[in-house]
PDB file of C-alpha atoms in Angstrom:
ATOM      1  CA  UNK A 513     -24.222   3.435 -22.672  1.00  0.00           C
ATOM      2  CA  UNK A 514     -22.739   4.430 -19.330  1.00  0.00           C
ATOM      3  CA  UNK A 515     -19.111   5.222 -18.659  1.00  0.00           C
ATOM      4  CA  UNK A 516     -17.252   4.733 -15.415  1.00  0.00           C
ATOM      5  CA  UNK A 517     -15.366   7.773 -14.215  1.00  0.00           C
ATOM      6  CA  UNK A 518     -12.235   6.606 -12.439  1.00  0.00           C
ATOM      7  CA  UNK A 519      -9.995   9.139 -10.766  1.00  0.00           C
ATOM      8  CA  UNK A 520      -6.891   9.027  -8.642  1.00  0.00           C
ATOM      9  CA  UNK A 521      -6.762  11.977  -6.303  1.00  0.00           C
ATOM     10  CA  UNK A 522      -5.425  13.132  -2.964  1.00  0.00           C
ATOM     11  CA  UNK A 523      -7.323  11.787   0.011  1.00  0.00           C
ATOM     12  CA  UNK A 524      -9.561  14.163   1.930  1.00  0.00           C
ATOM     13  CA  UNK A 525     -10.660  13.915   5.585  1.00  0.00           C
ATOM     14  CA  UNK A 526     -14.161  12.920   4.410  1.00  0.00           C
ATOM     15  CA  UNK A 527     -12.675   9.789   2.783  1.00  0.00           C
ATOM     16  CA  UNK A 528     -11.629   8.281   6.128  1.00  0.00           C
ATOM     17  CA  UNK A 529     -14.569   5.866   6.521  1.00  0.00           C
ATOM     18  CA  UNK A 530     -14.118   4.470   3.016  1.00  0.00           C
ATOM     19  CA  UNK A 531     -10.322   4.206   3.307  1.00  0.00           C
ATOM     20  CA  UNK A 532     -10.776   2.268   6.566  1.00  0.00           C
ATOM     21  CA  UNK A 533     -13.257  -0.064   4.829  1.00  0.00           C
ATOM     22  CA  UNK A 534     -10.816  -0.677   1.942  1.00  0.00           C
ATOM     23  CA  UNK A 535      -8.000  -1.310   4.438  1.00  0.00           C
ATOM     24  CA  UNK A 536     -10.162  -3.784   6.374  1.00  0.00           C
ATOM     25  CA  UNK A 537     -11.298  -5.744   3.291  1.00  0.00           C
ATOM     26  CA  UNK A 538      -7.888  -5.739   1.602  1.00  0.00           C
ATOM     27  CA  UNK A 539      -6.005  -6.857   4.714  1.00  0.00           C
ATOM     28  CA  UNK A 540      -8.475  -9.686   5.376  1.00  0.00           C
ATOM     29  CA  UNK A 541      -8.088 -10.822   1.761  1.00  0.00           C
ATOM     30  CA  UNK A 542      -4.291 -10.562   1.675  1.00  0.00           C
ATOM     31  CA  UNK A 543      -3.298 -11.710   5.160  1.00  0.00           C
ATOM     32  CA  UNK A 544      -5.903 -14.183   6.427  1.00  0.00           C
ATOM     33  CA  UNK A 545      -3.931 -17.345   7.109  1.00  0.00           C
ATOM     34  CA  UNK A 546      -0.610 -15.451   6.883  1.00  0.00           C
ATOM     35  CA  UNK A 547      -0.719 -13.120   9.909  1.00  0.00           C
ATOM     36  CA  UNK A 548      -2.090 -14.915  13.001  1.00  0.00           C
ATOM     37  CA  UNK A 549      -5.823 -14.202  13.423  1.00  0.00           C
ATOM     38  CA  UNK A 550      -5.766 -12.254  16.682  1.00  0.00           C
ATOM     39  CA  UNK A 551      -2.837 -10.113  15.508  1.00  0.00           C
ATOM     40  CA  UNK A 552      -4.508  -9.480  12.136  1.00  0.00           C
ATOM     41  CA  UNK A 553      -7.664  -8.278  13.893  1.00  0.00           C
ATOM     42  CA  UNK A 554      -5.596  -5.997  16.148  1.00  0.00           C
ATOM     43  CA  UNK A 555      -3.750  -4.483  13.171  1.00  0.00           C
ATOM     44  CA  UNK A 556      -6.988  -3.882  11.275  1.00  0.00           C
ATOM     45  CA  UNK A 557      -8.774  -2.385  14.292  1.00  0.00           C
ATOM     46  CA  UNK A 558      -6.063   0.206  14.949  1.00  0.00           C
ATOM     47  CA  UNK A 559      -6.573   1.657  11.433  1.00  0.00           C
ATOM     48  CA  UNK A 560     -10.153   2.811  11.784  1.00  0.00           C
ATOM     49  CA  UNK A 561     -11.665   5.996  10.335  1.00  0.00           C
ATOM     50  CA  UNK A 562     -10.223   8.237  13.061  1.00  0.00           C
ATOM     51  CA  UNK A 563      -6.687   7.002  12.292  1.00  0.00           C
ATOM     52  CA  UNK A 564      -7.124   7.690   8.558  1.00  0.00           C
ATOM     53  CA  UNK A 565      -8.733  11.091   9.142  1.00  0.00           C
ATOM     54  CA  UNK A 566      -5.785  12.062  11.326  1.00  0.00           C
ATOM     55  CA  UNK A 567      -3.299  10.841   8.695  1.00  0.00           C
ATOM     56  CA  UNK A 568      -4.950  12.994   6.029  1.00  0.00           C
ATOM     57  CA  UNK A 569      -5.147  16.054   8.286  1.00  0.00           C
ATOM     58  CA  UNK A 570      -1.458  15.667   9.209  1.00  0.00           C
ATOM     59  CA  UNK A 571      -0.502  15.821   5.529  1.00  0.00           C
ATOM     60  CA  UNK A 572       0.343  12.179   4.840  1.00  0.00           C
ATOM     61  CA  UNK A 573       0.902  11.533   1.162  1.00  0.00           C
ATOM     62  CA  UNK A 574      -2.144   9.467   0.374  1.00  0.00           C
ATOM     63  CA  UNK A 575      -3.871   8.972  -2.970  1.00  0.00           C
ATOM     64  CA  UNK A 576      -7.212   7.232  -3.428  1.00  0.00           C
ATOM     65  CA  UNK A 577      -8.869   5.522  -6.381  1.00  0.00           C
ATOM     66  CA  UNK A 578     -12.419   6.822  -6.754  1.00  0.00           C
ATOM     67  CA  UNK A 579     -15.204   5.581  -9.019  1.00  0.00           C
ATOM     68  CA  UNK A 580     -18.356   7.718  -8.880  1.00  0.00           C
ATOM     69  CA  UNK A 581     -17.591   8.702  -5.278  1.00  0.00           C
ATOM     70  CA  UNK A 582     -16.832   5.178  -4.073  1.00  0.00           C
ATOM     71  CA  UNK A 583     -13.251   4.451  -3.025  1.00  0.00           C
ATOM     72  CA  UNK A 584     -11.706   1.234  -4.293  1.00  0.00           C
ATOM     73  CA  UNK A 585      -8.120   1.595  -3.125  1.00  0.00           C
ATOM     74  CA  UNK A 586      -5.344   3.766  -1.810  1.00  0.00           C
ATOM     75  CA  UNK A 587      -1.586   4.241  -1.868  1.00  0.00           C
ATOM     76  CA  UNK A 588       0.488   5.925   0.841  1.00  0.00           C
ATOM     77  CA  UNK A 589       4.077   6.954   0.271  1.00  0.00           C
ATOM     78  CA  UNK A 590       6.874   9.279   1.319  1.00  0.00           C
ATOM     79  CA  UNK A 591      10.530   9.312   2.295  1.00  0.00           C
ATOM     80  CA  UNK A 592      12.245   5.955   2.780  1.00  0.00           C
ATOM     81  CA  UNK A 593      12.023   4.790   6.413  1.00  0.00           C
ATOM     82  CA  UNK A 594      14.973   2.356   6.114  1.00  0.00           C
ATOM     83  CA  UNK A 595      18.154   4.461   6.022  1.00  0.00           C
ATOM     84  CA  UNK A 596      20.299   1.341   5.465  1.00  0.00           C
ATOM     85  CA  UNK A 597      18.782   1.037   1.970  1.00  0.00           C
ATOM     86  CA  UNK A 598      19.985   3.501  -0.656  1.00  0.00           C
ATOM     87  CA  UNK A 599      16.554   4.676  -1.788  1.00  0.00           C
ATOM     88  CA  UNK A 600      15.053   8.099  -1.151  1.00  0.00           C
ATOM     89  CA  UNK A 601      11.360   7.215  -1.386  1.00  0.00           C
ATOM     90  CA  UNK A 602       9.067   4.442  -0.293  1.00  0.00           C
ATOM     91  CA  UNK A 603       5.609   3.207  -1.157  1.00  0.00           C
ATOM     92  CA  UNK A 604       4.350   2.426   2.357  1.00  0.00           C
ATOM     93  CA  UNK A 605       1.054   0.788   1.465  1.00  0.00           C
ATOM     94  CA  UNK A 606      -0.949   0.007  -1.638  1.00  0.00           C
ATOM     95  CA  UNK A 607      -4.257  -1.768  -1.173  1.00  0.00           C
ATOM     96  CA  UNK A 608      -7.359  -2.355  -3.245  1.00  0.00           C
ATOM     97  CA  UNK A 609     -10.724  -3.686  -2.150  1.00  0.00           C
ATOM     98  CA  UNK A 610     -10.981  -7.277  -3.457  1.00  0.00           C
ATOM     99  CA  UNK A 611     -13.516  -6.381  -6.162  1.00  0.00           C
ATOM    100  CA  UNK A 612     -11.043  -3.831  -7.631  1.00  0.00           C
ATOM    101  CA  UNK A 613      -8.103  -6.237  -7.848  1.00  0.00           C
ATOM    102  CA  UNK A 614      -6.805  -7.602 -11.138  1.00  0.00           C
ATOM    103  CA  UNK A 615      -8.179  -4.697 -13.211  1.00  0.00           C
ATOM    104  CA  UNK A 616      -5.060  -2.514 -13.519  1.00  0.00           C
ATOM    105  CA  UNK A 617      -6.020  -0.137 -10.711  1.00  0.00           C
ATOM    106  CA  UNK A 618      -3.096  -1.167  -8.520  1.00  0.00           C
ATOM    107  CA  UNK A 619      -0.694  -0.196 -11.267  1.00  0.00           C
ATOM    108  CA  UNK A 620      -2.392   3.176 -11.648  1.00  0.00           C
ATOM    109  CA  UNK A 621      -2.168   3.856  -7.911  1.00  0.00           C
ATOM    110  CA  UNK A 622       1.469   2.753  -7.776  1.00  0.00           C
ATOM    111  CA  UNK A 623       2.389   5.008 -10.697  1.00  0.00           C
ATOM    112  CA  UNK A 624       0.433   7.880  -9.145  1.00  0.00           C
ATOM    113  CA  UNK A 625       2.500   7.629  -5.970  1.00  0.00           C
ATOM    114  CA  UNK A 626       5.761   7.267  -7.901  1.00  0.00           C
ATOM    115  CA  UNK A 627       4.927  10.226 -10.136  1.00  0.00           C
ATOM    116  CA  UNK A 628       4.229  12.426  -7.115  1.00  0.00           C
ATOM    117  CA  UNK A 629       7.525  11.375  -5.511  1.00  0.00           C
ATOM    118  CA  UNK A 630       9.374  12.037  -8.794  1.00  0.00           C
ATOM    119  CA  UNK A 631       7.789  15.499  -9.029  1.00  0.00           C
ATOM    120  CA  UNK A 632       9.460  16.137  -5.675  1.00  0.00           C
ATOM    121  CA  UNK A 633      12.881  14.914  -6.842  1.00  0.00           C
ATOM    122  CA  UNK A 634      12.581  11.340  -5.538  1.00  0.00           C
ATOM    123  CA  UNK A 635      13.275   8.823  -8.320  1.00  0.00           C
ATOM    124  CA  UNK A 636      14.619   5.823  -6.392  1.00  0.00           C
ATOM    125  CA  UNK A 637      11.744   4.123  -4.580  1.00  0.00           C
ATOM    126  CA  UNK A 638      11.352   0.918  -2.606  1.00  0.00           C
ATOM    127  CA  UNK A 639       8.389  -1.075  -1.366  1.00  0.00           C
ATOM    128  CA  UNK A 640       8.162  -3.915   1.166  1.00  0.00           C
ATOM    129  CA  UNK A 641       5.863  -6.928   0.926  1.00  0.00           C
ATOM    130  CA  UNK A 642       5.341  -9.958   3.112  1.00  0.00           C
ATOM    131  CA  UNK A 643       7.100 -12.916   1.511  1.00  0.00           C
ATOM    132  CA  UNK A 644       3.967 -15.084   1.817  1.00  0.00           C
ATOM    133  CA  UNK A 645       1.887 -12.574  -0.149  1.00  0.00           C
ATOM    134  CA  UNK A 646       2.675 -14.079  -3.558  1.00  0.00           C
ATOM    135  CA  UNK A 647       0.086 -11.897  -5.291  1.00  0.00           C
ATOM    136  CA  UNK A 648       1.910  -8.739  -4.134  1.00  0.00           C
ATOM    137  CA  UNK A 649       5.330 -10.195  -4.967  1.00  0.00           C
ATOM    138  CA  UNK A 650       4.175 -10.984  -8.509  1.00  0.00           C
ATOM    139  CA  UNK A 651       2.618  -7.510  -8.821  1.00  0.00           C
ATOM    140  CA  UNK A 652       5.828  -5.675  -7.882  1.00  0.00           C
ATOM    141  CA  UNK A 653       7.916  -7.900 -10.142  1.00  0.00           C
ATOM    142  CA  UNK A 654       5.580  -7.193 -13.083  1.00  0.00           C
ATOM    143  CA  UNK A 655       6.011  -3.466 -12.399  1.00  0.00           C
ATOM    144  CA  UNK A 656       9.776  -3.889 -12.798  1.00  0.00           C
ATOM    145  CA  UNK A 657      10.755  -4.097  -9.141  1.00  0.00           C
ATOM    146  CA  UNK A 658      14.096  -5.693  -8.372  1.00  0.00           C
ATOM    147  CA  UNK A 659      14.435  -7.629  -5.119  1.00  0.00           C
ATOM    148  CA  UNK A 660      16.960  -5.730  -2.997  1.00  0.00           C
ATOM    149  CA  UNK A 661      16.574  -7.120   0.528  1.00  0.00           C
ATOM    150  CA  UNK A 662      14.946  -9.802   2.622  1.00  0.00           C
ATOM    151  CA  UNK A 663      14.147  -9.395   6.292  1.00  0.00           C
ATOM    152  CA  UNK A 664      11.917 -10.813   8.995  1.00  0.00           C
ATOM    153  CA  UNK A 665       9.233  -9.267  11.171  1.00  0.00           C
ATOM    154  CA  UNK A 666       7.294 -10.738  14.073  1.00  0.00           C
ATOM    155  CA  UNK A 667       3.487 -10.676  13.924  1.00  0.00           C
ATOM    156  CA  UNK A 668       1.681 -12.093  16.943  1.00  0.00           C
ATOM    157  CA  UNK A 669       4.671 -14.212  17.927  1.00  0.00           C
ATOM    158  CA  UNK A 670       5.174 -15.585  14.397  1.00  0.00           C
ATOM    159  CA  UNK A 671       8.244 -14.579  12.401  1.00  0.00           C
ATOM    160  CA  UNK A 672       7.306 -13.731   8.810  1.00  0.00           C
ATOM    161  CA  UNK A 673       9.589 -12.943   5.902  1.00  0.00           C
ATOM    162  CA  UNK A 674       9.518  -9.595   4.119  1.00  0.00           C
ATOM    163  CA  UNK A 675      10.878  -8.693   0.693  1.00  0.00           C
ATOM    164  CA  UNK A 676      11.952  -5.216  -0.422  1.00  0.00           C
ATOM    165  CA  UNK A 677      11.734  -4.263  -4.097  1.00  0.00           C
ATOM    166  CA  UNK A 678      13.650  -1.356  -5.572  1.00  0.00           C
ATOM    167  CA  UNK A 679      12.519   0.818  -8.459  1.00  0.00           C
ATOM    168  CA  UNK A 680      14.867   3.181 -10.303  1.00  0.00           C
ATOM    169  CA  UNK A 681      13.717   6.246 -12.217  1.00  0.00           C
ATOM    170  CA  UNK A 682      10.149   7.346 -12.671  1.00  0.00           C
TER     171      UNK A 682
END
């Protein structure tokens, strides 16, 4: 019998190629048909391995899900970027490669990021999702997120809705 070793750990510069591949696959899965095609390709292309390597080297808070050396997802997080919202922390991104979705790994990554924020005194956390990404909306609701704000953002000339979820206490 074999056992899968699944770990959540801090990203390292050597993870950049795999993080970029997860980003590419996850964004295509989540946003094809939501974000206009040319804009989606532009957004994916700007987050290549060099971008991720730089993010890790600059100290970005970034955890990865690893199974036997293969990365299946990541979560990035830090201080809230929206000062108008009364939350100290923010989950910036949480993505899984399509074959890792629906297995509980997203929850583990989310909790890993929240736990790290809480260890640094940040208990009130928010996360944004595109309103047309029903899978993400359902995910954050199941985790106990409370809708706190709606906004709009323009992607390739198309105005898309965004939803912010708030989480209290770790």
